[in-house]
Amino acid sequence: MDDPFLAIVLIGMLGTIANQYSHLTRPHFTLAQIMAILVSVAVLGSALYVILHGKYPVDTLRWAYSAVGFVFGYWITPPKG
Protein backbone atom coordinates (compact mmCIF):
# COMPACT_ATOMS: atom_id res chain seq x y z
CA MET A 1 0.00 0.00 0.00
CA ASP A 2 1.50 3.29 -1.07
CA ASP A 3 -1.12 5.60 0.42
CA PRO A 4 -0.67 5.98 4.21
CA PHE A 5 -4.12 7.56 4.60
CA LEU A 6 -5.77 4.48 3.11
CA ALA A 7 -3.77 2.23 5.42
CA ILE A 8 -4.86 4.27 8.45
CA VAL A 9 -8.52 4.11 7.37
CA LEU A 10 -8.35 0.34 6.85
CA ILE A 11 -6.67 -0.21 10.22
CA GLY A 12 -9.33 1.95 11.85
CA MET A 13 -12.10 -0.03 10.17
CA LEU A 14 -10.56 -3.32 11.30
CA GLY A 15 -10.27 -1.97 14.85
CA THR A 16 -13.92 -0.91 14.82
CA ILE A 17 -15.02 -4.33 13.58
CA ALA A 18 -12.86 -6.05 16.18
CA ASN A 19 -14.33 -3.89 18.97
CA GLN A 20 -17.88 -4.71 17.89
CA TYR A 21 -17.28 -8.44 18.20
CA SER A 22 -14.78 -8.49 21.07
CA HIS A 23 -17.44 -9.54 23.58
CA LEU A 24 -18.00 -12.72 21.55
CA THR A 25 -14.38 -13.81 21.46
CA ARG A 26 -13.17 -13.06 24.99
CA PRO A 27 -15.02 -14.68 27.86
CA HIS A 28 -14.53 -12.81 31.11
CA PHE A 29 -13.60 -15.14 33.94
CA THR A 30 -12.69 -14.13 37.44
CA LEU A 31 -9.54 -15.41 39.08
CA ALA A 32 -11.66 -17.56 41.40
CA GLN A 33 -13.36 -19.24 38.42
CA ILE A 34 -10.05 -19.88 36.69
CA MET A 35 -8.55 -21.38 39.84
CA ALA A 36 -11.64 -23.57 40.39
CA ILE A 37 -11.30 -24.92 36.86
CA LEU A 38 -7.56 -25.56 37.21
CA VAL A 39 -7.91 -27.30 40.57
CA SER A 40 -10.80 -29.40 39.26
CA VAL A 41 -8.81 -30.49 36.23
CA ALA A 42 -5.80 -31.39 38.38
CA VAL A 43 -7.85 -33.38 40.90
CA LEU A 44 -9.90 -35.14 38.20
CA GLY A 45 -6.78 -35.94 36.22
CA SER A 46 -4.98 -37.52 39.15
CA ALA A 47 -8.09 -39.37 40.34
CA LEU A 48 -8.88 -40.75 36.90
CA TYR A 49 -5.27 -41.85 36.52
CA VAL A 50 -5.49 -43.78 39.76
CA ILE A 51 -8.86 -45.31 38.84
CA LEU A 52 -7.89 -46.29 35.31
CA HIS A 53 -4.39 -47.51 36.18
CA GLY A 54 -5.80 -50.26 38.38
CA LYS A 55 -2.64 -51.08 40.37
CA TYR A 56 -3.35 -49.06 43.50
CA PRO A 57 -4.55 -50.24 46.93
CA VAL A 58 -8.21 -50.06 47.90
CA ASP A 59 -7.73 -47.00 50.12
CA THR A 60 -6.21 -45.06 47.23
CA LEU A 61 -9.10 -46.07 44.96
CA ARG A 62 -11.55 -44.84 47.59
CA TRP A 63 -9.74 -41.52 47.65
CA ALA A 64 -9.92 -41.31 43.87
CA TYR A 65 -13.64 -42.07 43.71
CA SER A 66 -14.27 -39.59 46.52
CA ALA A 67 -12.30 -36.92 44.69
CA VAL A 68 -14.32 -37.44 41.50
CA GLY A 69 -17.55 -37.22 43.51
CA PHE A 70 -16.38 -34.10 45.28
CA VAL A 71 -15.52 -32.33 42.02
CA PHE A 72 -18.83 -33.28 40.40
CA GLY A 73 -20.68 -32.17 43.53
CA TYR A 74 -18.86 -28.85 43.49
CA TRP A 75 -19.84 -28.10 39.89
CA ILE A 76 -23.42 -29.37 40.16
CA THR A 77 -24.40 -27.18 43.11
CA PRO A 78 -26.04 -23.90 42.12
CA PRO A 79 -23.98 -20.75 42.65
CA LYS A 80 -24.64 -18.72 45.77
CA GLY A 81 -26.02 -15.32 45.27
mmCIF file with all atom_site columns, C-alpha atoms in Angstrom:
data_model
loop_
_atom_site.group_PDB
_atom_site.id
_atom_site.type_symbol
_atom_site.label_atom_id
_atom_site.label_alt_id
_atom_site.label_comp_id
_atom_site.label_asym_id
_atom_site.label_entity_id
_atom_site.label_seq_id
_atom_site.pdbx_PDB_ins_code
_atom_site.Cartn_x
_atom_site.Cartn_y
_atom_site.Cartn_z
_atom_site.occupancy
_atom_site.B_iso_or_equiv
_atom_site.pdbx_formal_charge
_atom_site.auth_seq_id
_atom_site.auth_comp_id
_atom_site.auth_asym_id
_atom_site.auth_atom_id
_atom_site.pdbx_PDB_model_num
ATOM 1  C CA . MET A 1 1  ? 0.000   0.000   0.000  1.00 0.00 ? 1  MET A CA 1
ATOM 2  C CA . ASP A 1 2  ? 1.496   3.287   -1.072 1.00 0.00 ? 2  ASP A CA 1
ATOM 3  C CA . ASP A 1 3  ? -1.120  5.597   0.415  1.00 0.00 ? 3  ASP A CA 1
ATOM 4  C CA . PRO A 1 4  ? -0.669  5.983   4.211  1.00 0.00 ? 4  PRO A CA 1
ATOM 5  C CA . PHE A 1 5  ? -4.121  7.557   4.604  1.00 0.00 ? 5  PHE A CA 1
ATOM 6  C CA . LEU A 1 6  ? -5.774  4.481   3.107  1.00 0.00 ? 6  LEU A CA 1
ATOM 7  C CA . ALA A 1 7  ? -3.767  2.227   5.417  1.00 0.00 ? 7  ALA A CA 1
ATOM 8  C CA . ILE A 1 8  ? -4.861  4.269   8.453  1.00 0.00 ? 8  ILE A CA 1
ATOM 9  C CA . VAL A 1 9  ? -8.519  4.110   7.371  1.00 0.00 ? 9  VAL A CA 1
ATOM 10 C CA . LEU A 1 10 ? -8.346  0.337   6.851  1.00 0.00 ? 10 LEU A CA 1
ATOM 11 C CA . ILE A 1 11 ? -6.671  -0.211  10.220 1.00 0.00 ? 11 ILE A CA 1
ATOM 12 C CA . GLY A 1 12 ? -9.331  1.951   11.850 1.00 0.00 ? 12 GLY A CA 1
ATOM 13 C CA . MET A 1 13 ? -12.096 -0.026  10.174 1.00 0.00 ? 13 MET A CA 1
ATOM 14 C CA . LEU A 1 14 ? -10.559 -3.322  11.305 1.00 0.00 ? 14 LEU A CA 1
ATOM 15 C CA . GLY A 1 15 ? -10.269 -1.966  14.850 1.00 0.00 ? 15 GLY A CA 1
ATOM 16 C CA . THR A 1 16 ? -13.918 -0.914  14.820 1.00 0.00 ? 16 THR A CA 1
ATOM 17 C CA . ILE A 1 17 ? -15.023 -4.326  13.580 1.00 0.00 ? 17 ILE A CA 1
ATOM 18 C CA . ALA A 1 18 ? -12.861 -6.055  16.178 1.00 0.00 ? 18 ALA A CA 1
ATOM 19 C CA . ASN A 1 19 ? -14.327 -3.891  18.966 1.00 0.00 ? 19 ASN A CA 1
ATOM 20 C CA . GLN A 1 20 ? -17.884 -4.707  17.895 1.00 0.00 ? 20 GLN A CA 1
ATOM 21 C CA . TYR A 1 21 ? -17.276 -8.444  18.196 1.00 0.00 ? 21 TYR A CA 1
ATOM 22 C CA . SER A 1 22 ? -14.783 -8.491  21.066 1.00 0.00 ? 22 SER A CA 1
ATOM 23 C CA . HIS A 1 23 ? -17.436 -9.543  23.575 1.00 0.00 ? 23 HIS A CA 1
ATOM 24 C CA . LEU A 1 24 ? -17.995 -12.715 21.549 1.00 0.00 ? 24 LEU A CA 1
ATOM 25 C CA . THR A 1 25 ? -14.376 -13.812 21.461 1.00 0.00 ? 25 THR A CA 1
ATOM 26 C CA . ARG A 1 26 ? -13.169 -13.057 24.988 1.00 0.00 ? 26 ARG A CA 1
ATOM 27 C CA . PRO A 1 27 ? -15.017 -14.684 27.859 1.00 0.00 ? 27 PRO A CA 1
ATOM 28 C CA . HIS A 1 28 ? -14.527 -12.814 31.105 1.00 0.00 ? 28 HIS A CA 1
ATOM 29 C CA . PHE A 1 29 ? -13.604 -15.144 33.936 1.00 0.00 ? 29 PHE A CA 1
ATOM 30 C CA . THR A 1 30 ? -12.692 -14.128 37.439 1.00 0.00 ? 30 THR A CA 1
ATOM 31 C CA . LEU A 1 31 ? -9.540  -15.409 39.081 1.00 0.00 ? 31 LEU A CA 1
ATOM 32 C CA . ALA A 1 32 ? -11.661 -17.563 41.400 1.00 0.00 ? 32 ALA A CA 1
ATOM 33 C CA . GLN A 1 33 ? -13.362 -19.236 38.425 1.00 0.00 ? 33 GLN A CA 1
ATOM 34 C CA . ILE A 1 34 ? -10.048 -19.885 36.689 1.00 0.00 ? 34 ILE A CA 1
ATOM 35 C CA . MET A 1 35 ? -8.554  -21.384 39.840 1.00 0.00 ? 35 MET A CA 1
ATOM 36 C CA . ALA A 1 36 ? -11.637 -23.568 40.387 1.00 0.00 ? 36 ALA A CA 1
ATOM 37 C CA . ILE A 1 37 ? -11.298 -24.919 36.857 1.00 0.00 ? 37 ILE A CA 1
ATOM 38 C CA . LEU A 1 38 ? -7.563  -25.559 37.211 1.00 0.00 ? 38 LEU A CA 1
ATOM 39 C CA . VAL A 1 39 ? -7.914  -27.305 40.574 1.00 0.00 ? 39 VAL A CA 1
ATOM 40 C CA . SER A 1 40 ? -10.803 -29.396 39.262 1.00 0.00 ? 40 SER A CA 1
ATOM 41 C CA . VAL A 1 41 ? -8.810  -30.493 36.227 1.00 0.00 ? 41 VAL A CA 1
ATOM 42 C CA . ALA A 1 42 ? -5.798  -31.388 38.377 1.00 0.00 ? 42 ALA A CA 1
ATOM 43 C CA . VAL A 1 43 ? -7.852  -33.377 40.898 1.00 0.00 ? 43 VAL A CA 1
ATOM 44 C CA . LEU A 1 44 ? -9.896  -35.137 38.204 1.00 0.00 ? 44 LEU A CA 1
ATOM 45 C CA . GLY A 1 45 ? -6.777  -35.936 36.216 1.00 0.00 ? 45 GLY A CA 1
ATOM 46 C CA . SER A 1 46 ? -4.981  -37.517 39.145 1.00 0.00 ? 46 SER A CA 1
ATOM 47 C CA . ALA A 1 47 ? -8.092  -39.369 40.343 1.00 0.00 ? 47 ALA A CA 1
ATOM 48 C CA . LEU A 1 48 ? -8.876  -40.750 36.899 1.00 0.00 ? 48 LEU A CA 1
ATOM 49 C CA . TYR A 1 49 ? -5.265  -41.850 36.515 1.00 0.00 ? 49 TYR A CA 1
ATOM 50 C CA . VAL A 1 50 ? -5.491  -43.784 39.762 1.00 0.00 ? 50 VAL A CA 1
ATOM 51 C CA . ILE A 1 51 ? -8.855  -45.307 38.839 1.00 0.00 ? 51 ILE A CA 1
ATOM 52 C CA . LEU A 1 52 ? -7.889  -46.290 35.314 1.00 0.00 ? 52 LEU A CA 1
ATOM 53 C CA . HIS A 1 53 ? -4.388  -47.506 36.177 1.00 0.00 ? 53 HIS A CA 1
ATOM 54 C CA . GLY A 1 54 ? -5.796  -50.258 38.381 1.00 0.00 ? 54 GLY A CA 1
ATOM 55 C CA . LYS A 1 55 ? -2.640  -51.076 40.369 1.00 0.00 ? 55 LYS A CA 1
ATOM 56 C CA . TYR A 1 56 ? -3.351  -49.057 43.501 1.00 0.00 ? 56 TYR A CA 1
ATOM 57 C CA . PRO A 1 57 ? -4.550  -50.236 46.930 1.00 0.00 ? 57 PRO A CA 1
ATOM 58 C CA . VAL A 1 58 ? -8.212  -50.059 47.896 1.00 0.00 ? 58 VAL A CA 1
ATOM 59 C CA . ASP A 1 59 ? -7.728  -46.998 50.118 1.00 0.00 ? 59 ASP A CA 1
ATOM 60 C CA . THR A 1 60 ? -6.211  -45.061 47.230 1.00 0.00 ? 60 THR A CA 1
ATOM 61 C CA . LEU A 1 61 ? -9.099  -46.075 44.964 1.00 0.00 ? 61 LEU A CA 1
ATOM 62 C CA . ARG A 1 62 ? -11.551 -44.843 47.585 1.00 0.00 ? 62 ARG A CA 1
ATOM 63 C CA . TRP A 1 63 ? -9.741  -41.519 47.651 1.00 0.00 ? 63 TRP A CA 1
ATOM 64 C CA . ALA A 1 64 ? -9.917  -41.310 43.866 1.00 0.00 ? 64 ALA A CA 1
ATOM 65 C CA . TYR A 1 65 ? -13.644 -42.069 43.713 1.00 0.00 ? 65 TYR A CA 1
ATOM 66 C CA . SER A 1 66 ? -14.267 -39.588 46.522 1.00 0.00 ? 66 SER A CA 1
ATOM 67 C CA . ALA A 1 67 ? -12.296 -36.920 44.687 1.00 0.00 ? 67 ALA A CA 1
ATOM 68 C CA . VAL A 1 68 ? -14.319 -37.437 41.501 1.00 0.00 ? 68 VAL A CA 1
ATOM 69 C CA . GLY A 1 69 ? -17.552 -37.220 43.510 1.00 0.00 ? 69 GLY A CA 1
ATOM 70 C CA . PHE A 1 70 ? -16.380 -34.098 45.283 1.00 0.00 ? 70 PHE A CA 1
ATOM 71 C CA . VAL A 1 71 ? -15.523 -32.332 42.022 1.00 0.00 ? 71 VAL A CA 1
ATOM 72 C CA . PHE A 1 72 ? -18.825 -33.284 40.404 1.00 0.00 ? 72 PHE A CA 1
ATOM 73 C CA . GLY A 1 73 ? -20.683 -32.170 43.528 1.00 0.00 ? 73 GLY A CA 1
ATOM 74 C CA . TYR A 1 74 ? -18.864 -28.847 43.490 1.00 0.00 ? 74 TYR A CA 1
ATOM 75 C CA . TRP A 1 75 ? -19.838 -28.103 39.885 1.00 0.00 ? 75 TRP A CA 1
ATOM 76 C CA . ILE A 1 76 ? -23.421 -29.368 40.164 1.00 0.00 ? 76 ILE A CA 1
ATOM 77 C CA . THR A 1 77 ? -24.395 -27.184 43.113 1.00 0.00 ? 77 THR A CA 1
ATOM 78 C CA . PRO A 1 78 ? -26.036 -23.898 42.117 1.00 0.00 ? 78 PRO A CA 1
ATOM 79 C CA . PRO A 1 79 ? -23.976 -20.749 42.651 1.00 0.00 ? 79 PRO A CA 1
ATOM 80 C CA . LYS A 1 80 ? -24.636 -18.723 45.772 1.00 0.00 ? 80 LYS A CA 1
ATOM 81 C CA . GLY A 1 81 ? -26.018 -15.320 45.273 1.00 0.00 ? 81 GLY A CA 1
#
